[in-house]
mmCIF file of N, CA, C and O in Angstrom:
data_model
loop_
_atom_site.group_PDB
_atom_site.id
_atom_site.type_symbol
_atom_site.label_atom_id
_atom_site.label_comp_id
_atom_site.label_asym_id
_atom_site.label_seq_id
_atom_site.Cartn_x
_atom_site.Cartn_y
_atom_site.Cartn_z
ATOM 1 N N UNK F 257 -82.409 -127.209 -40.305
ATOM 2 C CA UNK F 257 -83.328 -126.248 -39.718
ATOM 3 C C UNK F 257 -82.548 -125.018 -39.263
ATOM 4 O O UNK F 257 -81.330 -125.028 -39.189
ATOM 5 N N UNK F 258 -83.275 -123.986 -38.934
ATOM 6 C CA UNK F 258 -82.647 -122.726 -38.531
ATOM 7 C C UNK F 258 -81.853 -122.889 -37.242
ATOM 8 O O UNK F 258 -80.823 -122.261 -37.078
ATOM 9 N N UNK F 259 -82.290 -123.713 -36.351
ATOM 10 C CA UNK F 259 -81.562 -123.886 -35.094
ATOM 11 C C UNK F 259 -80.222 -124.572 -35.321
ATOM 12 O O UNK F 259 -79.266 -124.314 -34.612
ATOM 13 N N UNK F 260 -80.147 -125.435 -36.337
ATOM 14 C CA UNK F 260 -78.895 -126.121 -36.618
ATOM 15 C C UNK F 260 -77.848 -125.142 -37.147
ATOM 16 O O UNK F 260 -76.658 -125.336 -36.929
ATOM 17 N N UNK F 261 -78.270 -124.088 -37.815
ATOM 18 C CA UNK F 261 -77.334 -123.094 -38.329
ATOM 19 C C UNK F 261 -76.906 -122.103 -37.251
ATOM 20 O O UNK F 261 -76.057 -121.268 -37.473
ATOM 21 N N UNK F 262 -77.498 -122.191 -36.092
ATOM 22 C CA UNK F 262 -77.175 -121.254 -35.027
ATOM 23 C C UNK F 262 -77.917 -119.948 -35.153
ATOM 24 O O UNK F 262 -77.455 -118.924 -34.678
ATOM 25 N N UNK F 263 -79.099 -119.982 -35.751
ATOM 26 C CA UNK F 263 -79.862 -118.763 -35.965
ATOM 27 C C UNK F 263 -81.057 -118.765 -35.032
ATOM 28 O O UNK F 263 -81.917 -119.630 -35.099
ATOM 29 N N UNK F 264 -81.076 -117.802 -34.145
ATOM 30 C CA UNK F 264 -82.240 -117.590 -33.289
ATOM 31 C C UNK F 264 -82.378 -116.083 -33.118
ATOM 32 O O UNK F 264 -81.935 -115.517 -32.130
ATOM 33 N N UNK F 265 -82.928 -115.429 -34.114
ATOM 34 C CA UNK F 265 -82.996 -113.974 -34.140
ATOM 35 C C UNK F 265 -83.679 -113.384 -32.912
ATOM 36 O O UNK F 265 -83.288 -112.351 -32.429
ATOM 37 N N UNK F 266 -84.702 -114.045 -32.391
ATOM 38 C CA UNK F 266 -85.404 -113.540 -31.220
ATOM 39 C C UNK F 266 -84.498 -113.451 -29.999
ATOM 40 O O UNK F 266 -84.680 -112.605 -29.166
ATOM 41 N N UNK F 267 -83.542 -114.315 -29.933
ATOM 42 C CA UNK F 267 -82.688 -114.393 -28.739
ATOM 43 C C UNK F 267 -81.315 -113.768 -28.968
ATOM 44 O O UNK F 267 -80.407 -113.937 -28.178
ATOM 45 N N UNK F 268 -81.176 -113.044 -30.075
ATOM 46 C CA UNK F 268 -79.939 -112.331 -30.297
ATOM 47 C C UNK F 268 -78.924 -113.024 -31.178
ATOM 48 O O UNK F 268 -77.823 -112.521 -31.344
ATOM 49 N N UNK F 269 -79.237 -114.174 -31.708
ATOM 50 C CA UNK F 269 -78.312 -114.850 -32.606
ATOM 51 C C UNK F 269 -78.496 -114.305 -34.003
ATOM 52 O O UNK F 269 -79.590 -113.968 -34.424
ATOM 53 N N UNK F 270 -77.430 -114.233 -34.743
ATOM 54 C CA UNK F 270 -77.475 -113.709 -36.112
ATOM 55 C C UNK F 270 -77.148 -114.844 -37.069
ATOM 56 O O UNK F 270 -76.215 -115.607 -36.846
ATOM 57 N N UNK F 271 -77.905 -114.926 -38.157
ATOM 58 C CA UNK F 271 -77.686 -115.991 -39.123
ATOM 59 C C UNK F 271 -76.349 -115.789 -39.836
ATOM 60 O O UNK F 271 -75.803 -114.690 -39.868
ATOM 61 N N UNK F 272 -75.845 -116.852 -40.422
ATOM 62 C CA UNK F 272 -74.578 -116.758 -41.156
ATOM 63 C C UNK F 272 -74.699 -115.815 -42.342
ATOM 64 O O UNK F 272 -73.783 -115.050 -42.624
ATOM 65 N N UNK F 273 -75.819 -115.885 -43.033
ATOM 66 C CA UNK F 273 -76.029 -114.988 -44.179
ATOM 67 C C UNK F 273 -76.028 -113.525 -43.731
ATOM 68 O O UNK F 273 -75.411 -112.673 -44.366
ATOM 69 N N UNK F 274 -76.752 -113.277 -42.631
ATOM 70 C CA UNK F 274 -76.780 -111.915 -42.118
ATOM 71 C C UNK F 274 -75.388 -111.477 -41.669
ATOM 72 O O UNK F 274 -74.984 -110.336 -41.879
ATOM 73 N N UNK F 275 -74.647 -112.370 -41.061
ATOM 74 C CA UNK F 275 -73.296 -112.049 -40.601
ATOM 75 C C UNK F 275 -72.394 -111.727 -41.807
ATOM 76 O O UNK F 275 -71.612 -110.774 -41.770
ATOM 77 N N UNK F 276 -72.547 -112.493 -42.895
ATOM 78 C CA UNK F 276 -71.752 -112.229 -44.092
ATOM 79 C C UNK F 276 -72.126 -110.886 -44.713
ATOM 80 O O UNK F 276 -71.259 -110.132 -45.159
ATOM 81 N N UNK F 277 -73.421 -110.581 -44.728
ATOM 82 C CA UNK F 277 -73.858 -109.284 -45.259
ATOM 83 C C UNK F 277 -73.326 -108.139 -44.400
ATOM 84 O O UNK F 277 -72.878 -107.125 -44.917
ATOM 85 N N UNK F 278 -73.348 -108.326 -43.090
ATOM 86 C CA UNK F 278 -72.842 -107.290 -42.192
ATOM 87 C C UNK F 278 -71.341 -107.111 -42.374
ATOM 88 O O UNK F 278 -70.823 -105.988 -42.351
ATOM 89 N N UNK F 279 -70.616 -108.195 -42.581
ATOM 90 C CA UNK F 279 -69.177 -108.107 -42.801
ATOM 91 C C UNK F 279 -68.894 -107.353 -44.094
ATOM 92 O O UNK F 279 -68.000 -106.504 -44.148
ATOM 93 N N UNK F 280 -69.659 -107.648 -45.136
ATOM 94 C CA UNK F 280 -69.489 -106.950 -46.404
ATOM 95 C C UNK F 280 -69.807 -105.467 -46.238
ATOM 96 O O UNK F 280 -69.091 -104.605 -46.753
ATOM 97 N N UNK F 281 -70.874 -105.165 -45.502
ATOM 98 C CA UNK F 281 -71.240 -103.774 -45.265
ATOM 99 C C UNK F 281 -70.167 -103.078 -44.432
ATOM 100 O O UNK F 281 -69.847 -101.921 -44.674
ATOM 101 N N UNK F 282 -69.603 -103.777 -43.439
ATOM 102 C CA UNK F 282 -68.548 -103.177 -42.633
ATOM 103 C C UNK F 282 -67.322 -102.882 -43.493
ATOM 104 O O UNK F 282 -66.664 -101.861 -43.307
ATOM 105 N N UNK F 283 -67.019 -103.772 -44.428
ATOM 106 C CA UNK F 283 -65.909 -103.536 -45.347
ATOM 107 C C UNK F 283 -66.158 -102.326 -46.223
ATOM 108 O O UNK F 283 -65.267 -101.506 -46.460
ATOM 109 N N UNK F 284 -67.384 -102.201 -46.729
ATOM 110 C CA UNK F 284 -67.741 -101.046 -47.544
ATOM 111 C C UNK F 284 -67.683 -99.766 -46.714
ATOM 112 O O UNK F 284 -67.197 -98.738 -47.186
ATOM 113 N N UNK F 285 -68.171 -99.842 -45.479
ATOM 114 C CA UNK F 285 -68.134 -98.670 -44.596
ATOM 115 C C UNK F 285 -66.692 -98.282 -44.305
ATOM 116 O O UNK F 285 -66.349 -97.089 -44.306
ATOM 117 N N UNK F 286 -65.835 -99.261 -44.058
ATOM 118 C CA UNK F 286 -64.424 -98.970 -43.801
ATOM 119 C C UNK F 286 -63.789 -98.327 -45.031
ATOM 120 O O UNK F 286 -62.998 -97.390 -44.907
ATOM 121 N N UNK F 287 -64.142 -98.814 -46.213
ATOM 122 C CA UNK F 287 -63.627 -98.216 -47.439
ATOM 123 C C UNK F 287 -64.096 -96.776 -47.605
ATOM 124 O O UNK F 287 -63.312 -95.903 -47.984
ATOM 125 N N UNK F 288 -65.354 -96.532 -47.302
ATOM 126 C CA UNK F 288 -65.894 -95.171 -47.405
ATOM 127 C C UNK F 288 -65.218 -94.252 -46.398
ATOM 128 O O UNK F 288 -64.873 -93.101 -46.724
ATOM 129 N N UNK F 289 -65.014 -94.740 -45.194
ATOM 130 C CA UNK F 289 -64.338 -93.933 -44.175
ATOM 131 C C UNK F 289 -62.906 -93.647 -44.616
ATOM 132 O O UNK F 289 -62.406 -92.533 -44.451
ATOM 133 N N UNK F 290 -62.251 -94.653 -45.185
ATOM 134 C CA UNK F 290 -60.896 -94.449 -45.686
ATOM 135 C C UNK F 290 -60.838 -93.394 -46.769
ATOM 136 O O UNK F 290 -59.909 -92.574 -46.809
ATOM 137 N N UNK F 291 -61.819 -93.379 -47.657
ATOM 138 C CA UNK F 291 -61.870 -92.366 -48.710
ATOM 139 C C UNK F 291 -62.078 -90.978 -48.129
ATOM 140 O O UNK F 291 -61.465 -90.005 -48.578
ATOM 141 N N UNK F 292 -62.938 -90.877 -47.121
ATOM 142 C CA UNK F 292 -63.187 -89.580 -46.484
ATOM 143 C C UNK F 292 -61.923 -89.080 -45.797
ATOM 144 O O UNK F 292 -61.547 -87.914 -45.936
ATOM 145 N N UNK F 293 -61.264 -89.972 -45.062
ATOM 146 C CA UNK F 293 -60.025 -89.587 -44.383
ATOM 147 C C UNK F 293 -58.975 -89.157 -45.406
ATOM 148 O O UNK F 293 -58.273 -88.159 -45.214
ATOM 149 N N UNK F 294 -58.882 -89.878 -46.508
ATOM 150 C CA UNK F 294 -57.938 -89.519 -47.559
ATOM 151 C C UNK F 294 -58.257 -88.162 -48.159
ATOM 152 O O UNK F 294 -57.352 -87.358 -48.410
ATOM 153 N N UNK F 295 -59.527 -87.895 -48.394
ATOM 154 C CA UNK F 295 -59.932 -86.602 -48.963
ATOM 155 C C UNK F 295 -59.608 -85.463 -48.002
ATOM 156 O O UNK F 295 -59.112 -84.406 -48.418
ATOM 157 N N UNK F 296 -59.873 -85.666 -46.717
ATOM 158 C CA UNK F 296 -59.553 -84.639 -45.719
ATOM 159 C C UNK F 296 -58.046 -84.404 -45.673
ATOM 160 O O UNK F 296 -57.576 -83.264 -45.597
ATOM 161 N N UNK F 297 -57.268 -85.485 -45.748
ATOM 162 C CA UNK F 297 -55.808 -85.357 -45.729
ATOM 163 C C UNK F 297 -55.317 -84.554 -46.936
ATOM 164 O O UNK F 297 -54.417 -83.721 -46.811
ATOM 165 N N UNK F 298 -55.914 -84.775 -48.092
ATOM 166 C CA UNK F 298 -55.521 -84.026 -49.300
ATOM 167 C C UNK F 298 -55.851 -82.545 -49.131
ATOM 168 O O UNK F 298 -55.045 -81.677 -49.479
ATOM 169 N N UNK F 299 -57.012 -82.234 -48.588
ATOM 170 C CA UNK F 299 -57.405 -80.836 -48.384
ATOM 171 C C UNK F 299 -56.441 -80.157 -47.407
ATOM 172 O O UNK F 299 -55.980 -79.036 -47.643
ATOM 173 N N UNK F 300 -56.114 -80.835 -46.310
ATOM 174 C CA UNK F 300 -55.172 -80.277 -45.332
ATOM 175 C C UNK F 300 -53.809 -80.061 -45.984
ATOM 176 O O UNK F 300 -53.162 -79.025 -45.790
ATOM 177 N N UNK F 301 -53.365 -81.016 -46.785
ATOM 178 C CA UNK F 301 -52.076 -80.898 -47.476
ATOM 179 C C UNK F 301 -52.082 -79.708 -48.438
ATOM 180 O O UNK F 301 -51.113 -78.952 -48.506
ATOM 181 N N UNK F 302 -53.179 -79.540 -49.182
ATOM 182 C CA UNK F 302 -53.268 -78.420 -50.124
ATOM 183 C C UNK F 302 -53.262 -77.075 -49.398
ATOM 184 O O UNK F 302 -52.621 -76.124 -49.851
ATOM 185 N N UNK F 303 -53.963 -76.983 -48.267
ATOM 186 C CA UNK F 303 -53.955 -75.744 -47.490
ATOM 187 C C UNK F 303 -52.553 -75.453 -46.958
ATOM 188 O O UNK F 303 -52.084 -74.305 -46.999
ATOM 189 N N UNK F 304 -51.889 -76.479 -46.477
ATOM 190 C CA UNK F 304 -50.526 -76.315 -45.988
ATOM 191 C C UNK F 304 -49.610 -75.846 -47.113
ATOM 192 O O UNK F 304 -48.778 -74.942 -46.923
ATOM 193 N N UNK F 305 -49.748 -76.435 -48.271
ATOM 194 C CA UNK F 305 -48.940 -76.054 -49.426
ATOM 195 C C UNK F 305 -49.204 -74.600 -49.821
ATOM 196 O O UNK F 305 -48.273 -73.843 -50.106
ATOM 197 N N UNK F 306 -50.462 -74.194 -49.807
ATOM 198 C CA UNK F 306 -50.811 -72.810 -50.146
ATOM 199 C C UNK F 306 -50.179 -71.837 -49.157
ATOM 200 O O UNK F 306 -49.656 -70.790 -49.553
ATOM 201 N N UNK F 307 -50.206 -72.165 -47.871
ATOM 202 C CA UNK F 307 -49.595 -71.297 -46.875
ATOM 203 C C UNK F 307 -48.082 -71.221 -47.051
ATOM 204 O O UNK F 307 -47.478 -70.151 -46.898
ATOM 205 N N UNK F 308 -47.457 -72.336 -47.381
ATOM 206 C CA UNK F 308 -46.014 -72.332 -47.600
ATOM 207 C C UNK F 308 -45.644 -71.498 -48.818
ATOM 208 O O UNK F 308 -44.659 -70.753 -48.796
ATOM 209 N N UNK F 309 -46.424 -71.603 -49.882
ATOM 210 C CA UNK F 309 -46.162 -70.824 -51.090
ATOM 211 C C UNK F 309 -46.332 -69.332 -50.800
ATOM 212 O O UNK F 309 -45.521 -68.511 -51.230
ATOM 213 N N UNK F 310 -47.368 -68.990 -50.043
ATOM 214 C CA UNK F 310 -47.591 -67.586 -49.694
ATOM 215 C C UNK F 310 -46.412 -67.046 -48.888
ATOM 216 O O UNK F 310 -45.918 -65.946 -49.152
ATOM 217 N N UNK F 311 -45.946 -67.816 -47.916
ATOM 218 C CA UNK F 311 -44.808 -67.389 -47.093
ATOM 219 C C UNK F 311 -43.547 -67.258 -47.949
ATOM 220 O O UNK F 311 -42.767 -66.306 -47.780
ATOM 221 N N UNK F 312 -43.345 -68.177 -48.861
ATOM 222 C CA UNK F 312 -42.164 -68.118 -49.723
ATOM 223 C C UNK F 312 -42.231 -66.913 -50.659
ATOM 224 O O UNK F 312 -41.216 -66.253 -50.895
ATOM 225 N N UNK F 313 -43.401 -66.611 -51.188
ATOM 226 C CA UNK F 313 -43.552 -65.433 -52.053
ATOM 227 C C UNK F 313 -43.228 -64.161 -51.281
ATOM 228 O O UNK F 313 -42.537 -63.277 -51.797
ATOM 229 N N UNK F 314 -43.721 -64.060 -50.063
ATOM 230 C CA UNK F 314 -43.454 -62.888 -49.233
ATOM 231 C C UNK F 314 -41.962 -62.774 -48.931
ATOM 232 O O UNK F 314 -41.382 -61.693 -49.005
ATOM 233 N N UNK F 315 -41.335 -63.892 -48.640
ATOM 234 C CA UNK F 315 -39.903 -63.899 -48.361
ATOM 235 C C UNK F 315 -39.105 -63.490 -49.601
ATOM 236 O O UNK F 315 -38.137 -62.727 -49.501
ATOM 237 N N UNK F 316 -39.511 -63.966 -50.763
ATOM 238 C CA UNK F 316 -38.825 -63.596 -52.013
ATOM 239 C C UNK F 316 -38.976 -62.108 -52.299
ATOM 240 O O UNK F 316 -38.033 -61.442 -52.730
ATOM 241 N N UNK F 317 -40.158 -61.585 -52.047
ATOM 242 C CA UNK F 317 -40.405 -60.155 -52.270
ATOM 243 C C UNK F 317 -39.530 -59.312 -51.349
ATOM 244 O O UNK F 317 -38.894 -58.339 -51.782
ATOM 245 N N UNK F 318 -39.451 -59.701 -50.074
ATOM 246 C CA UNK F 318 -38.617 -58.961 -49.127
ATOM 247 C C UNK F 318 -37.133 -59.076 -49.479
ATOM 248 O O UNK F 318 -36.378 -58.110 -49.328
ATOM 249 N N UNK F 319 -36.715 -60.233 -49.966
ATOM 250 C CA UNK F 319 -35.313 -60.403 -50.368
ATOM 251 C C UNK F 319 -34.986 -59.498 -51.552
ATOM 252 O O UNK F 319 -33.901 -58.900 -51.607
ATOM 253 N N UNK F 320 -35.918 -59.377 -52.480
ATOM 254 C CA UNK F 320 -35.695 -58.494 -53.635
ATOM 255 C C UNK F 320 -35.585 -57.038 -53.191
ATOM 256 O O UNK F 320 -34.751 -56.278 -53.701
ATOM 257 N N UNK F 321 -36.391 -56.652 -52.228
ATOM 258 C CA UNK F 321 -36.321 -55.281 -51.707
ATOM 259 C C UNK F 321 -34.980 -55.057 -51.014
ATOM 260 O O UNK F 321 -34.331 -54.021 -51.203
ATOM 261 N N UNK F 322 -34.541 -56.038 -50.216
ATOM 262 C CA UNK F 322 -33.256 -55.911 -49.522
ATOM 263 C C UNK F 322 -32.099 -55.822 -50.509
ATOM 264 O O UNK F 322 -31.143 -55.086 -50.292
ATOM 265 N N UNK F 323 -32.186 -56.562 -51.594
ATOM 266 C CA UNK F 323 -31.113 -56.527 -52.597
ATOM 267 C C UNK F 323 -31.080 -55.205 -53.357
ATOM 268 O O UNK F 323 -30.018 -54.742 -53.749
ATOM 269 N N UNK F 324 -32.242 -54.611 -53.587
ATOM 270 C CA UNK F 324 -32.269 -53.365 -54.366
ATOM 271 C C UNK F 324 -31.985 -52.140 -53.497
ATOM 272 O O UNK F 324 -31.614 -51.093 -54.033
ATOM 273 N N UNK F 325 -32.114 -52.239 -52.199
ATOM 274 C CA UNK F 325 -31.901 -51.088 -51.319
ATOM 275 C C UNK F 325 -30.492 -50.506 -51.447
ATOM 276 O O UNK F 325 -30.352 -49.278 -51.548
ATOM 277 N N UNK F 326 -29.427 -51.308 -51.474
ATOM 278 C CA UNK F 326 -28.091 -50.704 -51.625
ATOM 279 C C UNK F 326 -27.934 -49.952 -52.945
ATOM 280 O O UNK F 326 -27.253 -48.926 -52.997
ATOM 281 N N UNK F 327 -28.560 -50.408 -54.000
ATOM 282 C CA UNK F 327 -28.469 -49.719 -55.293
ATOM 283 C C UNK F 327 -29.071 -48.329 -55.199
ATOM 284 O O UNK F 327 -28.507 -47.362 -55.721
ATOM 285 N N UNK F 328 -30.220 -48.208 -54.569
ATOM 286 C CA UNK F 328 -30.860 -46.904 -54.403
ATOM 287 C C UNK F 328 -30.003 -45.996 -53.521
ATOM 288 O O UNK F 328 -29.868 -44.810 -53.790
ATOM 289 N N UNK F 329 -29.426 -46.574 -52.482
ATOM 290 C CA UNK F 329 -28.579 -45.789 -51.593
ATOM 291 C C UNK F 329 -27.365 -45.255 -52.350
ATOM 292 O O UNK F 329 -27.006 -44.071 -52.221
ATOM 293 N N UNK F 330 -26.740 -46.105 -53.148
ATOM 294 C CA UNK F 330 -25.581 -45.667 -53.937
ATOM 295 C C UNK F 330 -25.969 -44.576 -54.926
ATOM 296 O O UNK F 330 -25.239 -43.598 -55.112
ATOM 297 N N UNK F 331 -27.113 -44.720 -55.567
ATOM 298 C CA UNK F 331 -27.572 -43.718 -56.524
ATOM 299 C C UNK F 331 -27.797 -42.378 -55.832
ATOM 300 O O UNK F 331 -27.364 -41.323 -56.325
ATOM 301 N N UNK F 332 -28.456 -42.408 -54.684
ATOM 302 C CA UNK F 332 -28.697 -41.165 -53.953
ATOM 303 C C UNK F 332 -27.397 -40.528 -53.492
ATOM 304 O O UNK F 332 -27.241 -39.296 -53.544
ATOM 305 N N UNK F 333 -26.464 -41.353 -53.047
ATOM 306 C CA UNK F 333 -25.164 -40.813 -52.623
ATOM 307 C C UNK F 333 -24.454 -40.141 -53.794
ATOM 308 O O UNK F 333 -23.859 -39.066 -53.641
ATOM 309 N N UNK F 334 -24.515 -40.731 -54.966
ATOM 310 C CA UNK F 334 -23.869 -40.147 -56.144
ATOM 311 C C UNK F 334 -24.553 -38.857 -56.571
ATOM 312 O O UNK F 334 -23.900 -37.894 -56.977
ATOM 313 N N UNK F 335 -25.887 -38.832 -56.478
ATOM 314 C CA UNK F 335 -26.619 -37.627 -56.859
ATOM 315 C C UNK F 335 -26.342 -36.476 -55.898
ATOM 316 O O UNK F 335 -26.391 -35.309 -56.279
ATOM 317 N N UNK F 336 -26.067 -36.797 -54.650
ATOM 318 C CA UNK F 336 -25.820 -35.769 -53.646
ATOM 319 C C UNK F 336 -24.329 -35.496 -53.433
ATOM 320 O O UNK F 336 -23.965 -34.707 -52.567
ATOM 321 N N UNK F 337 -23.473 -36.122 -54.220
ATOM 322 C CA UNK F 337 -22.026 -35.929 -54.098
ATOM 323 C C UNK F 337 -21.686 -34.478 -54.470
ATOM 324 O O UNK F 337 -22.033 -34.013 -55.561
ATOM 325 N N UNK F 338 -21.017 -33.754 -53.568
ATOM 326 C CA UNK F 338 -20.706 -32.335 -53.848
ATOM 327 C C UNK F 338 -19.880 -32.145 -55.112
ATOM 328 O O UNK F 338 -20.025 -31.122 -55.801
ATOM 329 N N UNK F 339 -19.025 -33.091 -55.440
ATOM 330 C CA UNK F 339 -18.201 -32.954 -56.645
ATOM 331 C C UNK F 339 -19.041 -33.042 -57.921
ATOM 332 O O UNK F 339 -18.691 -32.469 -58.944
ATOM 333 N N UNK F 340 -20.124 -33.778 -57.856
ATOM 334 C CA UNK F 340 -20.958 -33.963 -59.047
ATOM 335 C C UNK F 340 -22.101 -32.954 -59.145
ATOM 336 O O UNK F 340 -22.762 -32.880 -60.178
ATOM 337 N N UNK F 341 -22.335 -32.187 -58.081
ATOM 338 C CA UNK F 341 -23.449 -31.230 -58.119
ATOM 339 C C UNK F 341 -23.226 -30.182 -59.208
ATOM 340 O O UNK F 341 -24.150 -29.821 -59.933
ATOM 341 N N UNK F 342 -21.983 -29.707 -59.350
ATOM 342 C CA UNK F 342 -21.692 -28.711 -60.386
ATOM 343 C C UNK F 342 -21.935 -29.276 -61.775
ATOM 344 O O UNK F 342 -22.484 -28.594 -62.652
ATOM 345 N N UNK F 343 -21.553 -30.514 -62.017
ATOM 346 C CA UNK F 343 -21.776 -31.147 -63.316
ATOM 347 C C UNK F 343 -23.269 -31.292 -63.566
ATOM 348 O O UNK F 343 -23.769 -30.992 -64.657
ATOM 349 N N UNK F 344 -23.989 -31.699 -62.554
ATOM 350 C CA UNK F 344 -25.429 -31.867 -62.697
ATOM 351 C C UNK F 344 -26.098 -30.537 -62.985
ATOM 352 O O UNK F 344 -26.979 -30.438 -63.854
ATOM 353 N N UNK F 345 -25.709 -29.512 -62.272
ATOM 354 C CA UNK F 345 -26.295 -28.194 -62.487
ATOM 355 C C UNK F 345 -25.998 -27.690 -63.901
ATOM 356 O O UNK F 345 -26.857 -27.089 -64.564
ATOM 357 N N UNK F 346 -24.782 -27.957 -64.376
ATOM 358 C CA UNK F 346 -24.416 -27.540 -65.725
ATOM 359 C C UNK F 346 -25.240 -28.278 -66.767
ATOM 360 O O UNK F 346 -25.695 -27.691 -67.764
ATOM 361 N N UNK F 347 -25.448 -29.554 -66.553
ATOM 362 C CA UNK F 347 -26.267 -30.335 -67.492
ATOM 363 C C UNK F 347 -27.698 -29.845 -67.500
ATOM 364 O O UNK F 347 -28.344 -29.766 -68.550
ATOM 365 N N UNK F 348 -28.210 -29.508 -66.337
ATOM 366 C CA UNK F 348 -29.578 -29.018 -66.251
ATOM 367 C C UNK F 348 -29.719 -27.632 -66.858
ATOM 368 O O UNK F 348 -30.779 -27.266 -67.367
ATOM 369 N N UNK F 349 -28.635 -26.855 -66.852
ATOM 370 C CA UNK F 349 -28.693 -25.489 -67.384
ATOM 371 C C UNK F 349 -28.572 -25.449 -68.908
ATOM 372 O O UNK F 349 -28.798 -24.428 -69.532
ATOM 373 N N UNK F 350 -28.145 -26.513 -69.495
ATOM 374 C CA UNK F 350 -28.099 -26.515 -70.946
ATOM 375 C C UNK F 350 -26.785 -27.002 -71.504
ATOM 376 O O UNK F 350 -26.603 -27.019 -72.706
ATOM 377 N N UNK F 351 -25.878 -27.348 -70.719
ATOM 378 C CA UNK F 351 -24.628 -27.893 -71.252
ATOM 379 C C UNK F 351 -23.429 -27.455 -70.436
ATOM 380 O O UNK F 351 -23.498 -26.536 -69.651
ATOM 381 N N UNK F 352 -22.328 -28.099 -70.706
ATOM 382 C CA UNK F 352 -21.084 -27.795 -70.016
ATOM 383 C C UNK F 352 -20.240 -26.931 -70.952
ATOM 384 O O UNK F 352 -20.117 -27.206 -72.142
ATOM 385 N N UNK F 353 -19.640 -25.873 -70.409
ATOM 386 C CA UNK F 353 -18.818 -24.977 -71.229
ATOM 387 C C UNK F 353 -17.384 -25.392 -71.201
ATOM 388 O O UNK F 353 -16.816 -25.868 -70.343
#
């Protein structure tokens, strides 16, 4: 009989079958929650990765600018060198005599 199984739904007892179904549902719910947590973790990881890549790109761009700055400075110094101004003017005038 139902009382022998320990089932008295009116008084708050849950049948074994119902308990097994609830356990299965709790397992499924835990699995679903685990999937959601995993998906959120992947999204957070991807956002973090995107921010790191953006920062690295900016750093690489600034490093390239820093490396090229001395070259421009040297070029300007050579163009403004008083010894070379006469040669430059001669070249611009049509040739060196």
